[in-house]
Coordinates of C-alpha atoms in Angstrom, one line a residue:
M16 CA 224.8 -111.1 67.5
T17 CA 226.5 -111.5 64.1
Q18 CA 225.0 -110.1 60.9
A19 CA 223.4 -112.7 58.6
A20 CA 223.0 -110.4 55.7
S21 CA 222.8 -106.7 54.7
F22 CA 221.1 -104.9 51.8
Q23 CA 220.8 -101.5 50.2
I24 CA 218.5 -100.0 47.6
D25 CA 220.1 -97.7 45.0
Y26 CA 218.2 -94.7 43.6
L27 CA 218.7 -93.9 39.9
Q28 CA 218.2 -90.4 38.4
Y29 CA 219.8 -88.5 35.5
L30 CA 217.6 -85.5 34.9
G31 CA 216.4 -83.4 37.8
A32 CA 213.0 -81.7 38.1
D33 CA 214.6 -78.5 36.9
G34 CA 215.6 -80.1 33.6
Q35 CA 219.3 -80.1 34.5
P36 CA 221.3 -83.3 34.5
V37 CA 222.4 -84.5 37.9
R38 CA 224.9 -87.0 36.4
E39 CA 226.2 -87.9 33.0
F40 CA 223.7 -89.6 30.7
P41 CA 224.4 -93.2 29.5
P42 CA 226.3 -93.1 26.2
A43 CA 223.4 -94.2 24.1
L44 CA 221.2 -91.4 25.4
R45 CA 223.5 -88.4 25.3
D46 CA 222.3 -87.4 21.8
P47 CA 219.0 -85.5 22.0
A48 CA 217.9 -87.3 18.8
A49 CA 217.7 -90.5 20.9
L50 CA 215.1 -89.0 23.3
L51 CA 213.2 -86.6 21.0
P52 CA 210.9 -89.3 19.5
L53 CA 210.0 -90.6 22.9
F54 CA 209.3 -87.1 24.2
K55 CA 206.9 -86.6 21.2
Q56 CA 205.3 -90.0 22.1
M57 CA 204.8 -88.7 25.7
L58 CA 203.0 -85.6 24.3
Y59 CA 200.9 -87.9 22.1
V60 CA 199.9 -90.0 25.2
R61 CA 198.9 -86.9 27.1
T62 CA 196.8 -85.7 24.2
F63 CA 195.1 -89.1 24.0
D64 CA 194.5 -89.1 27.8
T65 CA 192.9 -85.6 27.7
K66 CA 190.6 -86.6 24.9
A67 CA 189.6 -89.9 26.6
I68 CA 188.5 -88.0 29.7
A69 CA 186.5 -85.6 27.5
L70 CA 184.8 -88.6 25.8
Q71 CA 183.9 -90.0 29.2
R72 CA 182.5 -86.7 30.4
T73 CA 180.3 -86.5 27.4
G74 CA 178.9 -90.0 27.7
K75 CA 180.8 -91.5 24.8
L76 CA 183.1 -93.7 27.0
G77 CA 182.7 -95.7 30.2
T78 CA 184.8 -95.2 33.4
Y79 CA 188.4 -94.4 32.4
A80 CA 191.7 -94.5 34.3
P81 CA 193.8 -91.5 33.4
C82 CA 197.6 -91.7 33.1
L83 CA 198.5 -88.0 33.6
G84 CA 202.0 -87.8 35.1
H85 CA 203.0 -91.3 34.2
E86 CA 204.2 -90.7 30.7
A87 CA 207.9 -91.1 31.2
T88 CA 207.6 -94.3 33.1
H89 CA 205.1 -95.8 30.6
V90 CA 206.8 -94.8 27.4
G91 CA 210.2 -95.7 28.8
I92 CA 209.2 -99.2 29.8
G93 CA 207.6 -99.8 26.3
A94 CA 210.6 -98.4 24.5
A95 CA 213.0 -100.7 26.4
M96 CA 211.1 -103.9 25.5
A97 CA 211.9 -106.1 22.4
E98 CA 209.5 -107.5 19.9
G99 CA 209.6 -111.0 21.3
D100 CA 209.1 -109.9 24.9
V101 CA 205.7 -110.2 26.6
Y102 CA 203.9 -107.5 28.6
A103 CA 201.2 -108.0 31.2
P104 CA 199.6 -104.6 31.9
S105 CA 197.1 -103.4 34.5
Y106 CA 194.7 -100.8 33.3
R107 CA 196.5 -97.5 33.0
E108 CA 199.8 -98.0 31.0
Y109 CA 198.7 -96.6 27.7
G110 CA 202.2 -95.4 26.9
V111 CA 203.6 -98.9 27.1
L112 CA 200.7 -100.3 25.0
F113 CA 201.2 -97.7 22.3
M114 CA 204.9 -98.4 22.1
R115 CA 204.0 -102.1 21.7
G116 CA 201.7 -101.5 18.8
V117 CA 198.3 -101.1 20.5
R118 CA 196.0 -98.7 18.7
P119 CA 194.3 -96.0 20.7
R120 CA 191.0 -97.1 19.2
E121 CA 191.5 -100.4 21.0
V122 CA 192.0 -98.7 24.3
L123 CA 188.8 -96.7 23.8
L124 CA 186.9 -99.8 22.8
Y125 CA 187.9 -101.5 26.0
W126 CA 186.8 -98.6 28.2
G127 CA 183.7 -98.3 26.1
G128 CA 182.7 -101.8 27.3
D129 CA 183.7 -103.7 24.2
E130 CA 186.1 -106.7 24.9
R131 CA 187.4 -106.5 21.4
G132 CA 189.6 -103.7 22.7
N133 CA 191.5 -106.4 24.6
D134 CA 192.3 -108.3 21.4
F135 CA 195.4 -106.4 20.4
Q136 CA 195.9 -106.8 16.6
Q137 CA 199.2 -105.1 15.7
G138 CA 202.9 -105.3 16.5
A139 CA 204.5 -106.9 19.5
A140 CA 201.2 -106.4 21.4
R141 CA 199.7 -109.3 19.6
H142 CA 201.5 -111.6 22.0
D143 CA 200.8 -109.5 25.1
F144 CA 198.3 -110.1 27.9
P145 CA 195.0 -108.1 27.9
F146 CA 194.1 -105.4 30.4
C147 CA 194.0 -106.7 34.0
V148 CA 191.7 -104.9 36.4
P149 CA 192.1 -107.3 39.4
I150 CA 195.1 -105.8 41.3
S151 CA 198.4 -107.5 40.6
T152 CA 197.1 -110.8 39.2
Q153 CA 199.0 -109.8 36.0
C154 CA 202.3 -110.3 37.9
L155 CA 201.6 -114.0 38.1
H156 CA 200.7 -114.1 34.4
A157 CA 204.0 -112.5 33.5
A158 CA 205.8 -115.0 35.8
G159 CA 204.2 -117.8 33.9
A160 CA 205.3 -116.3 30.6
A161 CA 208.9 -115.9 31.9
L162 CA 208.9 -119.6 32.9
A163 CA 207.8 -120.5 29.4
F164 CA 210.6 -118.5 27.9
Q165 CA 213.1 -120.2 30.2
L166 CA 211.9 -123.7 29.4
R167 CA 212.0 -123.0 25.7
G168 CA 215.4 -121.5 25.9
E169 CA 214.2 -118.2 24.4
P170 CA 216.0 -115.0 25.2
N171 CA 212.8 -113.0 25.9
V172 CA 211.7 -111.1 28.9
A173 CA 208.3 -110.9 30.6
V174 CA 207.4 -107.5 32.0
A175 CA 204.5 -106.7 34.4
T176 CA 203.5 -103.4 35.9
C177 CA 201.5 -102.7 39.0
G178 CA 200.9 -99.8 41.3
D179 CA 202.2 -99.1 44.8
G180 CA 199.2 -100.6 46.4
G181 CA 199.6 -103.7 44.2
T182 CA 202.8 -104.6 45.9
S183 CA 200.8 -105.5 49.0
K184 CA 198.9 -108.3 47.2
T185 CA 199.9 -111.9 47.5
D186 CA 200.0 -112.2 43.7
F187 CA 202.9 -109.8 43.6
Y188 CA 204.9 -111.7 46.3
A189 CA 204.2 -115.0 44.6
A190 CA 205.4 -113.7 41.3
L191 CA 208.6 -112.3 42.7
N192 CA 209.2 -115.5 44.8
S193 CA 208.8 -117.6 41.7
A194 CA 211.2 -115.4 39.7
G195 CA 213.8 -115.7 42.5
A196 CA 213.4 -119.5 43.0
Y197 CA 213.6 -120.3 39.3
K198 CA 215.8 -117.3 38.2
L199 CA 213.2 -116.3 35.7
P200 CA 213.5 -113.5 33.1
L201 CA 210.9 -111.4 34.8
V202 CA 210.8 -107.6 35.4
L203 CA 208.2 -106.4 37.8
G204 CA 207.7 -102.6 37.4
V205 CA 206.1 -100.9 40.4
V206 CA 204.6 -97.6 39.3
N207 CA 204.6 -95.8 42.6
N208 CA 202.3 -92.8 42.1
G209 CA 201.8 -92.2 45.7
W210 CA 198.2 -93.4 46.0
A211 CA 196.2 -96.6 45.8
I212 CA 192.9 -95.0 44.9
S213 CA 192.4 -93.0 48.1
V214 CA 194.9 -94.8 50.3
P215 CA 198.3 -93.0 50.6
R216 CA 201.6 -94.9 50.2
S217 CA 202.3 -94.4 53.9
A218 CA 199.2 -96.4 54.9
Q219 CA 199.8 -99.3 52.5
T220 CA 203.0 -100.8 53.8
G221 CA 205.7 -100.4 56.4
A222 CA 208.5 -101.0 53.9
Q223 CA 211.0 -98.1 53.6
T224 CA 210.9 -98.6 49.8
L225 CA 208.8 -100.7 47.5
A226 CA 211.8 -101.9 45.5
Q227 CA 213.2 -103.7 48.6
K228 CA 210.2 -106.1 48.5
G229 CA 212.1 -108.0 45.8
I230 CA 215.0 -108.7 48.2
A231 CA 212.9 -111.3 49.9
G232 CA 212.8 -113.2 46.6
G233 CA 216.4 -112.7 45.8
L234 CA 215.8 -110.3 42.9
F235 CA 217.7 -107.4 41.7
C236 CA 216.1 -104.2 43.1
L237 CA 216.3 -100.6 42.1
Q238 CA 214.4 -97.4 42.8
V239 CA 214.1 -94.9 39.9
D240 CA 212.9 -91.4 39.3
G241 CA 209.9 -92.4 37.2
N242 CA 209.5 -88.8 36.0
D243 CA 213.0 -89.0 34.4
L244 CA 212.8 -90.7 31.0
V245 CA 216.6 -91.3 30.9
A246 CA 216.5 -93.1 34.3
V247 CA 213.6 -95.2 33.2
L248 CA 215.3 -96.3 30.0
E249 CA 218.5 -97.1 31.8
A250 CA 216.8 -99.0 34.6
M251 CA 214.9 -101.1 32.1
R252 CA 218.1 -101.7 30.1
I253 CA 219.8 -103.0 33.1
A254 CA 216.9 -105.2 34.1
T255 CA 216.2 -106.7 30.7
E256 CA 219.9 -107.3 29.9
R257 CA 220.2 -109.2 33.2
A258 CA 217.2 -111.3 32.4
R259 CA 218.3 -112.1 28.9
K260 CA 221.7 -113.3 30.2
G261 CA 220.0 -115.7 32.6
E262 CA 220.8 -113.6 35.7
G263 CA 217.3 -113.6 36.9
G264 CA 214.5 -111.1 37.6
S265 CA 214.2 -107.6 38.9
V266 CA 211.8 -105.3 40.9
I267 CA 212.1 -101.7 39.6
E268 CA 210.2 -99.1 41.6
F269 CA 209.4 -96.0 39.5
M270 CA 208.7 -92.9 41.6
T271 CA 206.1 -90.8 40.0
Y272 CA 202.8 -89.1 40.8
R273 CA 199.2 -89.4 39.8
L274 CA 198.3 -85.9 38.7
S275 CA 194.7 -86.9 37.9
D276 CA 191.9 -88.7 39.7
H277 CA 192.3 -92.5 40.1
T278 CA 189.6 -92.9 37.5
T279 CA 186.8 -90.7 36.1
A280 CA 184.6 -92.1 38.9
D281 CA 187.0 -90.7 41.5
D282 CA 187.4 -87.2 43.0
A283 CA 190.9 -87.0 44.4
R284 CA 190.2 -83.6 46.0
R285 CA 188.4 -85.5 48.8
Y286 CA 191.6 -87.1 50.0
R287 CA 194.6 -85.1 48.6
D288 CA 195.8 -81.7 49.5
D289 CA 196.0 -79.1 46.7
A290 CA 199.5 -78.2 47.9
E291 CA 200.7 -81.8 47.3
V292 CA 199.3 -81.8 43.7
K293 CA 200.8 -78.4 42.9
A294 CA 204.2 -79.5 44.1
A295 CA 204.0 -82.6 42.0
W296 CA 203.2 -80.5 38.9
K297 CA 206.6 -78.9 39.3
E298 CA 208.3 -82.3 38.9
E299 CA 206.2 -83.8 36.1
P300 CA 208.0 -85.7 33.3
L301 CA 207.2 -83.5 30.2
L302 CA 208.3 -80.3 31.9
R303 CA 211.8 -81.5 32.7
L304 CA 212.5 -83.2 29.4
R305 CA 211.2 -80.3 27.4
T306 CA 213.5 -78.0 29.3
W307 CA 216.5 -80.2 28.5
L308 CA 215.7 -80.7 24.9
T309 CA 215.1 -77.0 24.4
A310 CA 218.5 -76.2 26.0
Q311 CA 220.1 -78.6 23.6
G312 CA 218.6 -76.9 20.6
A313 CA 216.5 -80.0 19.8
W314 CA 213.1 -78.5 20.5
S315 CA 211.2 -75.2 20.4
E316 CA 207.8 -73.8 21.3
A317 CA 206.9 -73.6 17.6
E318 CA 207.8 -77.3 17.1
E319 CA 205.7 -78.3 20.1
A320 CA 202.7 -76.3 18.9
A321 CA 202.9 -78.0 15.5
W322 CA 203.3 -81.4 17.1
K323 CA 200.4 -80.9 19.5
E324 CA 198.2 -80.0 16.5
E325 CA 199.3 -83.2 14.8
C326 CA 198.6 -85.2 17.9
E327 CA 195.1 -83.8 18.0
R328 CA 194.6 -84.9 14.4
L329 CA 196.0 -88.4 14.9
V330 CA 193.9 -88.9 18.1
A331 CA 190.8 -87.6 16.3
I332 CA 191.3 -90.4 13.7
E333 CA 191.3 -93.0 16.5
V334 CA 188.3 -91.5 18.2
D335 CA 186.3 -91.5 14.9
A336 CA 187.3 -95.2 14.4
Y337 CA 186.1 -96.1 17.9
L338 CA 182.8 -94.3 17.5
A339 CA 182.2 -95.8 14.1
T340 CA 182.8 -99.4 15.3
A341 CA 179.5 -101.4 15.2
V342 CA 178.2 -102.6 18.5
Q343 CA 178.4 -106.3 19.0
P344 CA 175.2 -108.3 19.2
V345 CA 173.9 -109.0 22.7
E346 CA 174.7 -112.7 22.4
A347 CA 178.4 -112.0 22.1
M348 CA 178.7 -111.8 25.9
F349 CA 177.8 -115.5 26.0
D350 CA 179.5 -116.9 23.0
Y351 CA 183.1 -116.9 24.2
L352 CA 182.8 -118.4 27.7
Y353 CA 182.5 -122.1 27.0
A354 CA 183.2 -124.4 24.0
D355 CA 180.1 -126.3 25.1
P356 CA 177.8 -123.9 27.0
P357 CA 175.8 -125.3 29.9
P358 CA 172.0 -125.3 29.5
E359 CA 171.6 -122.5 32.0
L360 CA 173.8 -120.2 30.0
L361 CA 172.0 -121.1 26.7
A362 CA 168.7 -120.2 28.4
Q363 CA 170.1 -116.9 29.5
R364 CA 171.4 -116.3 25.9
A365 CA 168.1 -117.0 24.4
A366 CA 166.3 -114.7 26.9
A367 CA 168.8 -111.9 26.2
I368 CA 168.2 -112.2 22.4
A369 CA 164.5 -112.1 22.9
M370 CA 164.7 -109.1 25.1
E371 CA 166.9 -107.3 22.6
Q372 CA 164.4 -108.1 19.8
R373 CA 161.5 -106.7 21.8
H374 CA 163.4 -103.4 22.4
G375 CA 165.0 -103.3 18.9

């Protein structure tokens, strides 16, 4: 037989788990000053994440999806996007959201059961999609936005992120197929943290990599060390530049690890070995970047202690704003579903108001 086609998936890494460079950094990222603000943002995200879990545990927040261990991937994706781009998140990428202008109080509102947290009010996030809990449906939303950019002749990029399990959904395949067929400015970021709730990566798919799934659609594909902020930034630069030049979409697989439970309703100890988690802690993103920045003379223990204290202060302001937000009236759950509500819904609305008044 003759060979019809052949493919390979490249792996991108600049900063090893020990904090030592494994190859020369891209020119724009060789100065520690370029990475220091993003490292501080990663610390801020981790501070927020820790506080959000505490709020849930004390009954002040609903079920929450932690992002511990994902900070480099999330912050790097957000940092690489432009003002006019559009982001379609799932439900865990707080680092991307904060880089796009979402306020932590909005994230807390959402997990507190208030849909106003989905109505992002500031920065580039005003044009982004809301949180998406159904797995990978946001990939199709981003593909639609990418098509709109193309039809309008706008040099913008649509970015969606999903987990490793999300790449097994038909929504993911339909999105990448559309991007390939129409050469759309779409970047599909796969945050491969090893687990789809309690299902390991090995049981989800027979693919050797998740990045290679984009090959079927004719997309540019790359696997990246998602704990290496430098690699994340460079991968996103490559993908977004290709998209803006009309060269089509990309699938970027970010290799990271979920150091926390899937959500606060989960207990990962029931399905993960302690040894696996302990090994992952040695490769986490903050550790390696801190090591490199310190070696460059750009960071110190004293500076980190001061910044962590400032992060606590800033997060406390957001928490106070969330807790002080007045609860919406019960009828709000009915008022934004239809322009002309059907009689059955109006009857339910009236019954809910009456019940609220009886218990008020």
